Amino acid sequence: MADDPLSITFAALADPTRRAILARLANGAATVKELSEPFAMSGPAVSKHLRVLERAGLITRGRDAQWRPCALDATPLREVTEWADGFRRFWDDSYRRLDSYLERMKEQDDDD
Amino acid sequence: MTTDTTVSWTTPSPVEVALTRTFDAPQQLVFEAFTEPEHVARWMLGPEGWTMPVCEIDLRPGGRWHMVWRRTDGSEMAMTGEYLEVTPWSKTVQTESWGPGWASTVNTTRFIADGDRTTVVQTMEFPSQADRDRALGTGMKDGAEVSYERLAAHLAAAG
C-alpha cells in the first residue's frame, strides 16, 4: 500500500465522519466533547478518528492536558484540493476533445 | 439532438470518486477510443499544450499500460498500471500509479450502451479503509495557507 503523502491524506479522508470533523474544524478549534455532540458518537470513538487525522497531519492538538482542543491543519488538504482540481480539469478538457474525436471516428467507420 | 455533456461527480462509497459522462457514439467505438493507443493519444491530453508521445496498452488481464505526457516546455508526467479485468466494450479495471508521491488507485471504467449513445462511468478507488489505520508519516509542511471557506466547500462536496 502506498505511503506517499497524498495516499495518507486520502486514507484519512476516506471516512465521512472524519470529513465532517474537518469541516467542523474549518470553522474554528473545538474540544473532543464539542466534536462528539453532533455525531452521536462516544468520546473514545471520536478520539480514534482524531488520532487518524492527527497522524495524517490534518489536525493539531492543544497542550492543555484536560481539553486538548483540536485545530485544523490544512496543509495536506491543499495538496488534495490541488490534485482534485487538476484531475477535474484534466477530464473535463479531455472529454470535450473526445466528443469531436468520436465524430471523426464515426465518419471513418462510415467510409470503411 | 444534443447530448448532455456535463460531467457529474459522485462519491459512491467513502473510498470512491466516480465521473459520469455521456457520449454521442456507440459503445464499441467509445470503448476503442478509451483502450486503443492510436485513439487514446489523440484526446486523453487534459488542458491545451500537452501531447502524449508514449502510449502503450496491453489490453488483457495482467497486461501493463504506460502513458507519458509532454508539455511544450519539455516537462513530462507519466502514469503506469496494470489491467485487472477486460470485458470488451463494457468494462475495464486497471491500477493507476503516478509515481512516487502520488496516490495509487484502482480505476473501473464502465461503458453503458444506450442506443447510439454511450455513458461512461469512471470510478477511482482510493487506498482502502483497511489500510487507513496503518502507521502514518506526515507530509512536508511548507506552511502554506488555504482558504478555509474553499476547504469547507470541498469537504461538503466530498461528504
GROMACS .gro file of C-alpha atoms in nm:
model
  271
    1MET     CA    1   0.000   0.000   0.000
    2ALA     CA    2   0.135   0.341  -0.094
    3ASP     CA    3   0.255   0.557   0.195
    4ASP     CA    4   0.307   0.873  -0.007
    5PRO     CA    5   0.159   1.189   0.150
    6LEU     CA    6  -0.135   1.204  -0.091
    7SER     CA    7  -0.236   0.842  -0.022
    8ILE     CA    8  -0.214   0.902   0.354
    9THR     CA    9  -0.435   1.209   0.324
   10PHE     CA   10  -0.687   1.019   0.110
   11ALA     CA   11  -0.698   0.732   0.358
   12ALA     CA   12  -0.770   0.978   0.640
   13LEU     CA   13  -1.038   1.148   0.428
   14ALA     CA   14  -1.198   0.816   0.326
   15ASP     CA   15  -1.433   0.826   0.624
   16PRO     CA   16  -1.739   1.056   0.616
   17THR     CA   17  -1.722   1.119   0.993
   18ARG     CA   18  -1.362   1.237   0.964
   19ARG     CA   19  -1.455   1.464   0.672
   20ALA     CA   20  -1.737   1.607   0.883
   21ILE     CA   21  -1.497   1.662   1.176
   22LEU     CA   22  -1.260   1.854   0.946
   23ALA     CA   23  -1.549   2.058   0.805
   24ARG     CA   24  -1.644   2.149   1.164
   25LEU     CA   25  -1.283   2.240   1.249
   26ALA     CA   26  -1.267   2.462   0.938
   27ASN     CA   27  -1.492   2.694   1.140
   28GLY     CA   28  -1.255   2.701   1.438
   29ALA     CA   29  -1.090   2.484   1.704
   30ALA     CA   30  -1.303   2.251   1.918
   31THR     CA   31  -1.265   2.008   2.207
   32VAL     CA   32  -1.338   1.633   2.182
   33LYS     CA   33  -1.661   1.690   2.376
   34GLU     CA   34  -1.772   1.961   2.133
   35LEU     CA   35  -1.691   1.735   1.839
   36SER     CA   36  -1.876   1.435   1.989
   37GLU     CA   37  -2.210   1.613   2.020
   38PRO     CA   38  -2.317   1.649   1.654
   39PHE     CA   39  -2.207   1.296   1.561
   40ALA     CA   40  -2.392   1.098   1.829
   41MET     CA   41  -2.066   0.917   1.899
   42SER     CA   42  -1.885   0.836   2.219
   43GLY     CA   43  -1.578   1.035   2.319
   44PRO     CA   44  -1.348   0.733   2.262
   45ALA     CA   45  -1.493   0.675   1.912
   46VAL     CA   46  -1.431   1.040   1.819
   47SER     CA   47  -1.084   1.022   1.975
   48LYS     CA   48  -0.999   0.727   1.749
   49HIS     CA   49  -1.090   0.934   1.441
   50LEU     CA   50  -0.888   1.227   1.577
   51ARG     CA   51  -0.581   1.003   1.614
   52VAL     CA   52  -0.607   0.908   1.244
   53LEU     CA   53  -0.644   1.275   1.147
   54GLU     CA   54  -0.353   1.373   1.371
   55ARG     CA   55  -0.124   1.103   1.227
   56ALA     CA   56  -0.212   1.230   0.878
   57GLY     CA   57  -0.107   1.581   0.985
   58LEU     CA   58  -0.458   1.714   0.925
   59ILE     CA   59  -0.516   1.839   1.279
   60THR     CA   60  -0.305   1.964   1.567
   61ARG     CA   61  -0.391   1.910   1.935
   62GLY     CA   62  -0.351   2.176   2.201
   63ARG     CA   63  -0.121   2.132   2.501
   64ASP     CA   64  -0.392   2.171   2.767
   65ALA     CA   65  -0.387   1.822   2.924
   66GLN     CA   66  -0.756   1.819   3.008
   67TRP     CA   67  -0.912   1.966   2.693
   68ARG     CA   68  -0.652   1.937   2.418
   69PRO     CA   69  -0.859   2.138   2.169
   70CYS     CA   70  -0.827   2.027   1.805
   71ALA     CA   71  -0.743   2.266   1.526
   72LEU     CA   72  -0.739   2.208   1.153
   73ASP     CA   73  -0.403   2.195   0.975
   74ALA     CA   74  -0.499   2.245   0.613
   75THR     CA   75  -0.154   2.190   0.461
   76PRO     CA   76  -0.212   1.827   0.348
   77LEU     CA   77  -0.560   1.922   0.225
   78ARG     CA   78  -0.418   2.187  -0.002
   79GLU     CA   79  -0.234   1.912  -0.185
   80VAL     CA   80  -0.554   1.710  -0.218
   81THR     CA   81  -0.765   2.004  -0.340
   82GLU     CA   82  -0.497   2.094  -0.593
   83TRP     CA   83  -0.492   1.733  -0.708
   84ALA     CA   84  -0.874   1.720  -0.730
   85ASP     CA   85  -0.889   2.049  -0.924
   86GLY     CA   86  -0.624   1.930  -1.167
   87PHE     CA   87  -0.794   1.593  -1.205
   88ARG     CA   88  -1.133   1.752  -1.274
   89ARG     CA   89  -0.987   1.989  -1.532
   90PHE     CA   90  -0.793   1.708  -1.698
   91TRP     CA   91  -1.107   1.501  -1.760
   92ASP     CA   92  -1.334   1.795  -1.847
   93ASP     CA   93  -1.091   1.908  -2.119
   94SER     CA   94  -1.018   1.553  -2.238
   95TYR     CA   95  -1.386   1.461  -2.264
   96ARG     CA   96  -1.459   1.772  -2.470
   97ARG     CA   97  -1.179   1.674  -2.706
   98LEU     CA   98  -1.316   1.317  -2.718
   99ASP     CA   99  -1.658   1.447  -2.832
  100SER     CA  100  -1.512   1.580  -3.156
  101TYR     CA  101  -1.270   1.287  -3.191
  102LEU     CA  102  -1.562   1.041  -3.174
  103GLU     CA  103  -1.733   1.236  -3.455
  104ARG     CA  104  -1.422   1.178  -3.668
  105MET     CA  105  -1.417   0.808  -3.572
  106LYS     CA  106  -1.782   0.774  -3.678
  107GLU     CA  107  -1.705   0.932  -4.018
  108GLN     CA  108  -1.412   0.690  -4.064
  109ASP     CA  109  -1.645   0.400  -3.983
  110ASP     CA  110  -1.892   0.523  -4.247
  111ASP     CA  111  -1.613   0.542  -4.506
  112ASP     CA  112  -1.495   0.184  -4.444
  113MET     CA  113  -3.023   1.640  -3.096
  114THR     CA  114  -2.764   1.745  -2.843
  115THR     CA  115  -2.606   1.520  -2.587
  116ASP     CA  116  -2.581   1.639  -2.229
  117THR     CA  117  -2.205   1.665  -2.194
  118THR     CA  118  -2.193   1.758  -1.828
  119VAL     CA  119  -1.957   1.553  -1.617
  120SER     CA  120  -2.120   1.450  -1.293
  121TRP     CA  121  -1.909   1.378  -0.985
  122THR     CA  122  -2.030   1.147  -0.712
  123THR     CA  123  -1.880   0.958  -0.419
  124PRO     CA  124  -2.043   0.612  -0.436
  125SER     CA  125  -1.857   0.498  -0.124
  126PRO     CA  126  -1.624   0.656   0.131
  127VAL     CA  127  -1.322   0.550  -0.078
  128GLU     CA  128  -1.451   0.611  -0.430
  129VAL     CA  129  -1.496   0.901  -0.666
  130ALA     CA  130  -1.699   0.849  -0.984
  131LEU     CA  131  -1.717   1.059  -1.301
  132THR     CA  132  -2.014   1.002  -1.531
  133ARG     CA  133  -2.030   1.139  -1.885
  134THR     CA  134  -2.247   1.057  -2.189
  135PHE     CA  135  -2.102   1.049  -2.541
  136ASP     CA  136  -2.287   1.068  -2.871
  137ALA     CA  137  -2.130   0.749  -3.012
  138PRO     CA  138  -2.199   0.375  -2.994
  139GLN     CA  139  -2.048   0.155  -2.720
  140GLN     CA  140  -1.784  -0.026  -2.930
  141LEU     CA  141  -1.648   0.299  -3.071
  142VAL     CA  142  -1.622   0.462  -2.728
  143PHE     CA  143  -1.456   0.151  -2.582
  144GLU     CA  144  -1.198   0.159  -2.865
  145ALA     CA  145  -1.137   0.531  -2.807
  146PHE     CA  146  -1.051   0.455  -2.443
  147THR     CA  147  -0.840   0.142  -2.499
  148GLU     CA  148  -0.653   0.166  -2.833
  149PRO     CA  149  -0.327   0.369  -2.819
  150GLU     CA  150  -0.371   0.537  -3.159
  151HIS     CA  151  -0.701   0.682  -3.034
  152VAL     CA  152  -0.611   0.748  -2.668
  153ALA     CA  153  -0.306   0.957  -2.763
  154ARG     CA  154  -0.530   1.190  -2.968
  155TRP     CA  155  -0.771   1.301  -2.696
  156MET     CA  156  -0.667   1.198  -2.341
  157LEU     CA  157  -0.449   1.507  -2.313
  158GLY     CA  158  -0.610   1.726  -2.050
  159PRO     CA  159  -0.562   2.103  -2.085
  160GLU     CA  160  -0.423   2.255  -2.407
  161GLY     CA  161  -0.048   2.228  -2.462
  162TRP     CA  162   0.010   1.861  -2.381
  163THR     CA  163   0.094   1.574  -2.616
  164MET     CA  164   0.122   1.202  -2.546
  165PRO     CA  165   0.448   1.078  -2.706
  166VAL     CA  166   0.422   0.738  -2.533
  167CYS     CA  167   0.102   0.534  -2.511
  168GLU     CA  168   0.139   0.158  -2.457
  169ILE     CA  169  -0.164  -0.056  -2.376
  170ASP     CA  170  -0.153  -0.434  -2.336
  171LEU     CA  171  -0.527  -0.484  -2.309
  172ARG     CA  172  -0.565  -0.811  -2.118
  173PRO     CA  173  -0.576  -0.913  -1.751
  174GLY     CA  174  -0.219  -0.881  -1.621
  175GLY     CA  175  -0.124  -0.657  -1.915
  176ARG     CA  176   0.063  -0.334  -1.836
  177TRP     CA  177  -0.014   0.013  -1.961
  178HIS     CA  178   0.214   0.314  -1.972
  179MET     CA  179   0.146   0.671  -2.081
  180VAL     CA  180   0.376   0.973  -2.094
  181TRP     CA  181   0.253   1.329  -2.143
  182ARG     CA  182   0.482   1.609  -2.261
  183ARG     CA  183   0.425   1.981  -2.246
  184THR     CA  184   0.562   2.231  -2.499
  185ASP     CA  185   0.825   2.342  -2.243
  186GLY     CA  186   0.958   1.984  -2.233
  187SER     CA  187   0.824   1.889  -1.890
  188GLU     CA  188   0.679   1.538  -1.869
  189MET     CA  189   0.450   1.334  -1.649
  190ALA     CA  190   0.398   0.959  -1.665
  191MET     CA  191   0.141   0.709  -1.549
  192THR     CA  192   0.168   0.331  -1.531
  193GLY     CA  193  -0.053   0.047  -1.421
  194GLU     CA  194  -0.188  -0.298  -1.487
  195TYR     CA  195  -0.518  -0.424  -1.625
  196LEU     CA  196  -0.701  -0.646  -1.376
  197GLU     CA  197  -1.010  -0.710  -1.587
  198VAL     CA  198  -1.105  -0.652  -1.952
  199THR     CA  199  -1.458  -0.714  -2.081
  200PRO     CA  200  -1.469  -0.588  -2.442
  201TRP     CA  201  -1.694  -0.291  -2.498
  202SER     CA  202  -1.844  -0.282  -2.149
  203LYS     CA  203  -1.581  -0.274  -1.872
  204THR     CA  204  -1.213  -0.239  -1.780
  205VAL     CA  205  -1.048  -0.244  -1.437
  206GLN     CA  206  -0.691  -0.113  -1.405
  207THR     CA  207  -0.447   0.005  -1.142
  208GLU     CA  208  -0.301   0.352  -1.186
  209SER     CA  209   0.013   0.500  -1.036
  210TRP     CA  210   0.151   0.848  -1.097
  211GLY     CA  211   0.480   0.751  -0.941
  212PRO     CA  212   0.634   0.833  -0.602
  213GLY     CA  213   0.445   1.099  -0.405
  214TRP     CA  214   0.112   1.017  -0.567
  215ALA     CA  215  -0.181   0.807  -0.458
  216SER     CA  216  -0.224   0.471  -0.631
  217THR     CA  217  -0.581   0.400  -0.732
  218VAL     CA  218  -0.787   0.116  -0.881
  219ASN     CA  219  -0.991   0.252  -1.171
  220THR     CA  220  -1.302   0.084  -1.306
  221THR     CA  221  -1.442   0.213  -1.635
  222ARG     CA  222  -1.791   0.105  -1.740
  223PHE     CA  223  -1.931   0.167  -2.088
  224ILE     CA  224  -2.310   0.162  -2.075
  225ALA     CA  225  -2.482   0.137  -2.414
  226ASP     CA  226  -2.791   0.347  -2.468
  227GLY     CA  227  -2.885   0.311  -2.836
  228ASP     CA  228  -2.640   0.523  -3.036
  229ARG     CA  229  -2.507   0.682  -2.720
  230THR     CA  230  -2.277   0.556  -2.450
  231THR     CA  231  -2.250   0.659  -2.090
  232VAL     CA  232  -1.903   0.618  -1.942
  233VAL     CA  233  -1.868   0.581  -1.566
  234GLN     CA  234  -1.511   0.604  -1.438
  235THR     CA  235  -1.474   0.504  -1.074
  236MET     CA  236  -1.149   0.563  -0.888
  237GLU     CA  237  -1.096   0.375  -0.567
  238PHE     CA  238  -0.851   0.530  -0.323
  239PRO     CA  239  -0.649   0.344  -0.058
  240SER     CA  240  -0.891   0.117   0.124
  241GLN     CA  241  -1.033   0.173   0.469
  242ALA     CA  242  -0.845  -0.138   0.582
  243ASP     CA  243  -0.520   0.048   0.521
  244ARG     CA  244  -0.615   0.373   0.686
  245ASP     CA  245  -0.506   0.284   1.040
  246ARG     CA  246  -0.153   0.191   0.940
  247ALA     CA  247   0.131   0.383   1.095
  248LEU     CA  248   0.130   0.715   0.916
  249GLY     CA  249   0.406   0.960   0.849
  250THR     CA  250   0.342   1.327   0.790
  251GLY     CA  251   0.397   1.507   0.466
  252MET     CA  252   0.623   1.802   0.416
  253LYS     CA  253   0.484   2.112   0.574
  254ASP     CA  254   0.551   2.426   0.375
  255GLY     CA  255   0.328   2.638   0.599
  256ALA     CA  256   0.116   2.744   0.303
  257GLU     CA  257  -0.231   2.871   0.389
  258VAL     CA  258  -0.551   2.769   0.215
  259SER     CA  259  -0.885   2.941   0.219
  260TYR     CA  260  -1.085   2.764   0.490
  261GLU     CA  261  -1.403   2.865   0.315
  262ARG     CA  262  -1.296   2.691  -0.004
  263LEU     CA  263  -1.186   2.394   0.200
  264ALA     CA  264  -1.519   2.368   0.380
  265ALA     CA  265  -1.695   2.375   0.042
  266HIS     CA  266  -1.469   2.096  -0.082
  267LEU     CA  267  -1.536   1.886   0.225
  268ALA     CA  268  -1.909   1.945   0.199
  269ALA     CA  269  -1.895   1.837  -0.167
  270ALA     CA  270  -1.696   1.529  -0.072
  271GLY     CA  271  -1.936   1.431   0.206
   0.00000   0.00000   0.00000
